[in-house]
XYZ file of C-alpha atoms in Angstrom:
389
model
C 19.521 -16.122 -0.276
C 22.979 -14.630 0.456
C 23.667 -12.522 3.577
C 24.212 -9.498 1.331
C 20.786 -9.926 -0.309
C 19.120 -10.458 3.075
C 20.663 -7.185 4.301
C 19.511 -5.308 1.172
C 15.940 -6.621 1.543
C 15.971 -5.612 5.236
C 17.033 -2.079 4.301
C 14.310 -1.975 1.591
C 11.747 -3.144 4.187
C 12.766 -0.417 6.652
C 12.728 2.090 3.780
C 9.188 1.058 2.889
C 8.273 1.517 6.582
C 9.804 5.005 6.654
C 8.021 6.215 3.527
C 4.591 4.721 4.434
C 5.134 6.021 7.973
C 5.477 9.527 6.516
C 2.318 9.013 4.427
C 0.036 7.353 6.952
C 1.439 8.569 10.274
C -0.076 12.005 9.713
C -3.561 10.432 10.170
C -2.772 9.992 13.867
C -1.786 13.656 14.400
C -4.373 15.563 12.361
C -5.945 17.228 15.452
C -2.502 18.480 16.555
C -1.733 19.746 13.053
C -5.084 21.563 12.995
C -4.274 23.238 16.346
C -0.758 24.179 15.228
C -1.914 25.836 11.952
C -5.188 27.139 13.438
C -7.306 25.310 10.820
C -10.085 22.686 10.897
C -9.315 18.953 11.136
C -11.003 18.444 7.747
C -8.646 20.975 6.178
C -5.676 19.313 7.892
C -6.909 16.092 6.209
C -5.687 17.561 2.888
C -2.222 16.485 3.988
C -3.451 12.876 3.670
C -5.775 13.084 0.639
C -3.451 15.219 -1.522
C -0.540 12.874 -0.793
C -2.576 9.816 -1.947
C -3.909 11.648 -4.994
C -0.392 12.709 -6.013
C 0.892 9.116 -5.674
C -1.926 7.801 -7.859
C -1.082 10.378 -10.593
C 2.710 9.980 -10.474
C 2.521 6.156 -10.108
C 3.016 5.248 -13.775
C 4.939 8.347 -14.942
C 7.763 8.773 -12.430
C 9.106 5.169 -12.452
C 9.046 5.402 -16.275
C 11.063 8.688 -16.309
C 13.568 7.276 -13.789
C 13.816 3.793 -15.359
C 17.211 4.451 -16.902
C 18.804 6.014 -13.805
C 21.067 4.064 -11.420
C 18.640 2.544 -8.890
C 20.838 3.333 -5.859
C 21.050 7.017 -6.901
C 17.287 7.171 -7.574
C 16.495 5.726 -4.120
C 18.924 8.069 -2.332
C 17.323 10.999 -4.196
C 13.811 9.992 -3.070
C 14.871 9.341 0.545
C 16.666 12.727 0.572
C 13.514 14.455 -0.679
C 11.464 12.763 2.122
C 13.964 13.832 4.775
C 13.922 17.461 3.518
C 10.108 17.449 3.324
C 9.846 16.223 6.893
C 12.340 18.850 8.124
C 10.387 21.653 6.394
C 7.216 20.322 8.022
C 8.847 20.593 11.462
C 9.745 24.239 11.156
C 7.046 25.828 8.969
C 4.131 27.794 10.437
C 2.498 28.245 6.999
C -0.032 25.515 6.032
C 0.468 26.093 2.317
C 4.198 25.337 2.722
C 3.290 22.249 4.807
C 1.160 21.004 1.879
C 4.006 21.619 -0.593
C 6.408 19.755 1.746
C 4.002 16.770 1.521
C 3.114 16.850 -2.174
C 6.700 17.056 -3.502
C 7.860 13.840 -1.730
C 4.543 12.160 -2.889
C 5.506 12.869 -6.495
C 8.703 10.777 -6.056
C 7.163 8.138 -3.715
C 6.440 5.629 -6.585
C 10.134 5.690 -7.683
C 11.284 4.218 -4.366
C 8.640 1.497 -4.232
C 8.966 0.602 -7.879
C 12.757 0.182 -7.489
C 12.375 -1.627 -4.139
C 9.956 -4.244 -5.506
C 12.031 -4.756 -8.662
C 15.297 -5.080 -6.694
C 13.764 -7.502 -4.153
C 12.420 -9.673 -7.009
C 15.774 -9.573 -8.859
C 17.729 -10.534 -5.713
C 16.392 -14.140 -5.818
C 15.288 -16.738 -8.397
C 12.055 -16.133 -10.330
C 10.260 -18.781 -8.247
C 11.161 -17.074 -4.974
C 10.432 -13.489 -6.163
C 6.976 -13.285 -4.484
C 8.591 -14.239 -1.130
C 11.221 -11.490 -1.453
C 8.622 -8.894 -2.450
C 6.355 -9.961 0.458
C 9.190 -9.007 2.881
C 9.205 -5.452 1.545
C 5.422 -5.412 2.011
C 5.993 -6.197 5.719
C 7.524 -2.691 5.917
C 4.485 -1.252 4.235
C 2.160 -2.977 6.743
C 4.327 -1.979 9.702
C 4.272 1.610 8.460
C 0.472 1.551 8.359
C 0.081 -0.273 11.692
C 2.787 1.401 13.790
C 3.053 4.770 12.077
C -0.343 6.101 13.254
C -0.089 5.135 16.991
C 3.636 6.105 17.259
C 2.997 9.502 15.679
C -0.128 9.985 17.811
C 1.759 9.058 20.999
C 4.684 11.449 20.252
C 2.300 14.296 19.345
C 0.177 13.827 22.488
C 3.126 13.480 24.895
C 5.542 16.030 23.359
C 4.448 17.848 20.160
C 3.447 17.233 16.548
C 6.919 18.494 15.461
C 8.524 15.548 17.364
C 6.273 13.208 15.282
C 7.565 14.779 12.093
C 11.088 14.494 13.444
C 10.531 10.759 13.989
C 9.515 10.421 10.275
C 12.663 12.384 9.274
C 14.963 10.256 11.473
C 13.713 6.945 10.061
C 14.120 8.159 6.446
C 17.577 9.576 7.273
C 18.730 6.239 8.741
C 17.534 4.412 5.634
C 19.351 6.993 3.490
C 22.618 6.299 5.342
C 22.105 2.474 5.182
C 21.396 2.660 1.455
C 24.461 4.862 0.869
C 26.756 2.557 2.820
C 25.475 -0.972 2.045
C 23.957 -0.810 -1.423
C 26.207 -1.444 -4.421
C 25.915 0.845 -7.396
C 22.981 -0.413 -9.437
C 23.215 0.814 -12.999
C 20.387 -0.209 -15.301
C 22.095 -2.593 -17.738
C 19.374 -2.931 -20.354
C 17.390 0.237 -20.373
C 14.025 -0.114 -22.122
C 12.869 2.817 -24.185
C 9.764 4.697 -22.980
C 7.966 3.335 -26.031
C 8.868 -0.276 -25.214
C 7.624 0.171 -21.616
C 4.431 1.962 -22.656
C 3.774 -0.812 -25.209
C 2.680 -3.078 -22.359
C -0.509 -0.915 -22.272
C -1.388 -2.343 -25.719
C -1.797 -5.765 -24.144
C -5.423 -6.473 -22.992
C -3.961 -8.662 -20.201
C -2.415 -5.532 -18.617
C -5.747 -3.714 -18.599
C -7.648 -6.721 -17.231
C -5.044 -6.907 -14.455
C -5.260 -3.191 -13.665
C -9.097 -3.316 -13.347
C -8.934 -6.490 -11.255
C -6.420 -4.921 -8.866
C -8.411 -1.658 -8.659
C -11.484 -3.719 -7.657
C -9.562 -5.954 -5.206
C -8.174 -2.891 -3.419
C -11.582 -1.247 -3.467
C -12.957 -4.447 -1.826
C -10.545 -4.180 1.084
C -10.212 -0.399 1.618
C -13.768 0.542 0.675
C -14.708 -1.290 3.876
C -11.556 -0.753 5.997
C -11.742 3.056 5.576
C -14.922 2.951 7.687
C -13.797 0.185 10.048
C -13.544 2.448 13.104
C -17.023 3.866 12.357
C -18.363 0.285 11.893
C -16.908 -0.796 15.262
C -18.339 2.268 16.937
C -21.908 2.161 15.543
C -22.520 -1.519 14.662
C -20.337 -3.436 17.131
C -20.908 -0.646 19.678
C -17.559 -0.883 21.465
C -15.410 1.659 23.340
C -12.650 3.804 21.847
C -9.927 1.768 23.552
C -11.345 -1.478 22.129
C -11.560 0.126 18.681
C -7.821 0.975 18.917
C -7.110 -2.648 19.897
C -9.104 -3.911 16.906
C -7.197 -1.588 14.553
C -3.839 -2.808 15.894
C -5.121 -6.473 15.655
C -5.998 -5.858 11.968
C -2.550 -4.399 11.359
C -0.631 -7.223 13.038
C -2.770 -9.721 11.055
C -1.842 -7.775 7.912
C 1.856 -8.475 8.576
C 1.053 -12.198 9.048
C -0.840 -12.076 5.757
C 2.221 -10.658 3.963
C 4.382 -13.549 5.179
C 1.735 -16.115 4.129
C 1.264 -14.470 0.715
C 4.893 -14.956 -0.237
C 4.612 -18.691 0.369
C 1.151 -19.026 -1.295
C 2.183 -17.140 -4.451
C 5.460 -19.123 -4.689
C 3.578 -22.423 -4.342
C 0.685 -21.759 -6.771
C 0.118 -18.138 -7.834
C -2.885 -18.611 -10.133
C -4.877 -20.698 -7.622
C -4.122 -18.202 -4.900
C -5.388 -15.258 -6.966
C -8.560 -17.073 -8.137
C -9.440 -18.326 -4.639
C -8.791 -14.969 -2.918
C -12.067 -13.100 -3.832
C -14.189 -16.121 -2.838
C -12.369 -16.526 0.511
C -12.621 -12.790 1.330
C -16.257 -12.810 0.260
C -17.001 -15.493 2.891
C -15.215 -13.344 5.502
C -17.395 -10.338 4.578
C -20.651 -12.352 4.723
C -19.704 -13.566 8.241
C -18.758 -9.973 9.210
C -22.166 -8.750 7.979
C -24.095 -11.169 10.130
C -21.897 -11.145 13.278
C -20.798 -7.460 13.238
C -22.798 -6.602 16.357
C -21.014 -9.207 18.519
C -17.634 -8.224 19.984
C -15.887 -11.639 20.247
C -16.852 -12.926 16.746
C -15.935 -9.455 15.415
C -12.456 -9.707 16.989
C -11.935 -13.170 15.465
C -13.089 -11.994 12.025
C -10.915 -8.843 12.279
C -7.912 -11.122 12.693
C -8.914 -13.252 9.675
C -9.789 -10.175 7.617
C -6.432 -8.540 8.395
C -4.599 -11.674 7.217
C -6.563 -11.611 3.962
C -5.865 -7.881 3.501
C -2.115 -8.588 3.772
C -2.400 -11.436 1.234
C -4.456 -9.177 -1.080
C -1.770 -6.488 -1.230
C 0.812 -9.019 -2.443
C -1.649 -10.485 -4.937
C -2.254 -7.043 -6.377
C 1.467 -6.416 -6.958
C 1.984 -9.903 -8.407
C -1.073 -9.691 -10.746
C 0.127 -6.495 -12.427
C 3.859 -7.224 -12.609
C 3.209 -10.750 -13.988
C 1.132 -9.152 -16.741
C 4.076 -6.969 -17.850
C 7.307 -8.727 -16.797
C 9.220 -7.057 -19.612
C 8.799 -3.602 -17.965
C 8.987 -4.248 -14.154
C 9.510 -0.624 -13.003
C 6.601 0.679 -15.083
C 4.430 -2.257 -13.985
C 5.150 -1.482 -10.302
C 4.170 2.119 -11.018
C 0.900 0.910 -12.559
C 0.362 -1.227 -9.418
C 0.781 1.836 -7.140
C -1.686 3.862 -9.233
C -4.234 1.067 -9.396
C -4.284 0.448 -5.663
C -4.514 4.177 -4.810
C -7.306 4.658 -7.307
C -9.060 1.507 -5.933
C -8.845 2.939 -2.405
C -10.244 6.288 -3.585
C -13.184 4.755 -5.495
C -13.941 2.159 -2.760
C -13.913 4.802 -0.044
C -16.215 7.115 -2.077
C -18.696 4.322 -2.815
C -18.530 3.110 0.786
C -19.469 6.621 1.940
C -22.514 6.551 -0.389
C -23.684 3.189 0.988
C -23.323 4.455 4.545
C -25.261 7.668 3.870
C -28.044 5.895 1.929
C -28.367 2.572 3.834
C -26.435 2.785 7.125
C -22.940 1.824 8.320
C -23.612 -1.949 8.413
C -24.150 -1.988 4.642
C -20.629 -0.753 3.834
C -19.770 -4.483 3.693
C -21.766 -4.578 0.396
C -19.034 -2.373 -1.260
C -16.575 -5.111 -0.506
C -18.815 -7.893 -1.799
C -19.722 -6.059 -5.048
C -16.058 -5.182 -5.697
C -15.096 -8.869 -5.206
C -17.808 -10.137 -7.520
C -16.646 -7.766 -10.273
C -12.986 -8.643 -9.621
C -13.732 -12.329 -10.239
C -14.958 -11.463 -13.730
C -11.690 -9.723 -14.649
C -9.455 -12.354 -13.010
C -11.193 -15.175 -14.883
C -11.158 -13.171 -18.150
C -7.388 -12.741 -17.843
C -6.939 -16.441 -17.089
C -9.112 -17.327 -20.130
C -7.013 -15.049 -22.395
C -3.706 -16.217 -20.999
C -3.447 -19.897 -20.044
C -2.008 -20.790 -16.619
C 1.061 -22.457 -18.169
C 1.972 -19.213 -19.928
C 1.317 -17.244 -16.712
C 3.624 -19.392 -14.646
C 6.263 -19.319 -17.363
C 6.283 -15.527 -16.997
């Protein structure tokens, strides 16, 4: 990979960090937001849930609409919207305006990621594309891992507005780096909307979407309640819970690095083996969840698998529709967000009906169902054809 391409991928990675940081970092400052706007923490949570819902809706549509626009201009536009949204959030005292300042950037969120994944993949040979994409995912993981504690620390030591300023500064720096270092990226062969939408006629695309939805449900249906699980099942202190969450996040980054190598080496075997391997992790978690040391070890292993899983999800959908990469990346973003929403909802039902320990069953059930759709796709599309794509 040339120095120029390495620099571009680094900027894309930091850009992914900045945008995910804006999305997830708010989780760490909800109590401070609630105090600032004189509302309940659950109402402040709308800033998180409405953002995710907006991304899942705009996932397929916005990359499609922007597919003919110069990629550099599109990315600068999205980064600019994020900077403005963060600035408005710093100065507003009206909660309705704060929500609007979150939802508008969320509408354009898929455009940046769709372009970033496509550009990373195009910067190297087809064989090395998963490695390049996995580097962008490191920014996503870092945003999820570091965004929450950094925002929480800034809000607790200074103010929640300083946290929002941190989000704005990161996005502004990426805007400047993109403006200075990225070449103009006009779309040479623009596919018509019809040509891109036609990938939805292919059963392989739908099998991939359902498989990805289930795989993400398997990870986040359990992870969404991880802190609660550690508190009630493992029965550990708040400080130790924070450590476990950071451990999971660091492991997630390791998983991203490993995923690039695994998918480059043998993509189909990696995808087929993944649900079985994660299933074993969940079974061990179920039976050792009350013991702190085994739980710490399994958290590390689980975090690595979660990082690998994110890369698998992106590969599985984009390899099903290689002729429309931007649209496929949009479908990926929608599928994972929808998977998270469904998994979290079902996980909540399991907890209320059976108890926190049984949230693991959501992960296992999702994995069993995902195997059906993965094998169906492989049956309909032979491995040789898959790898040729």
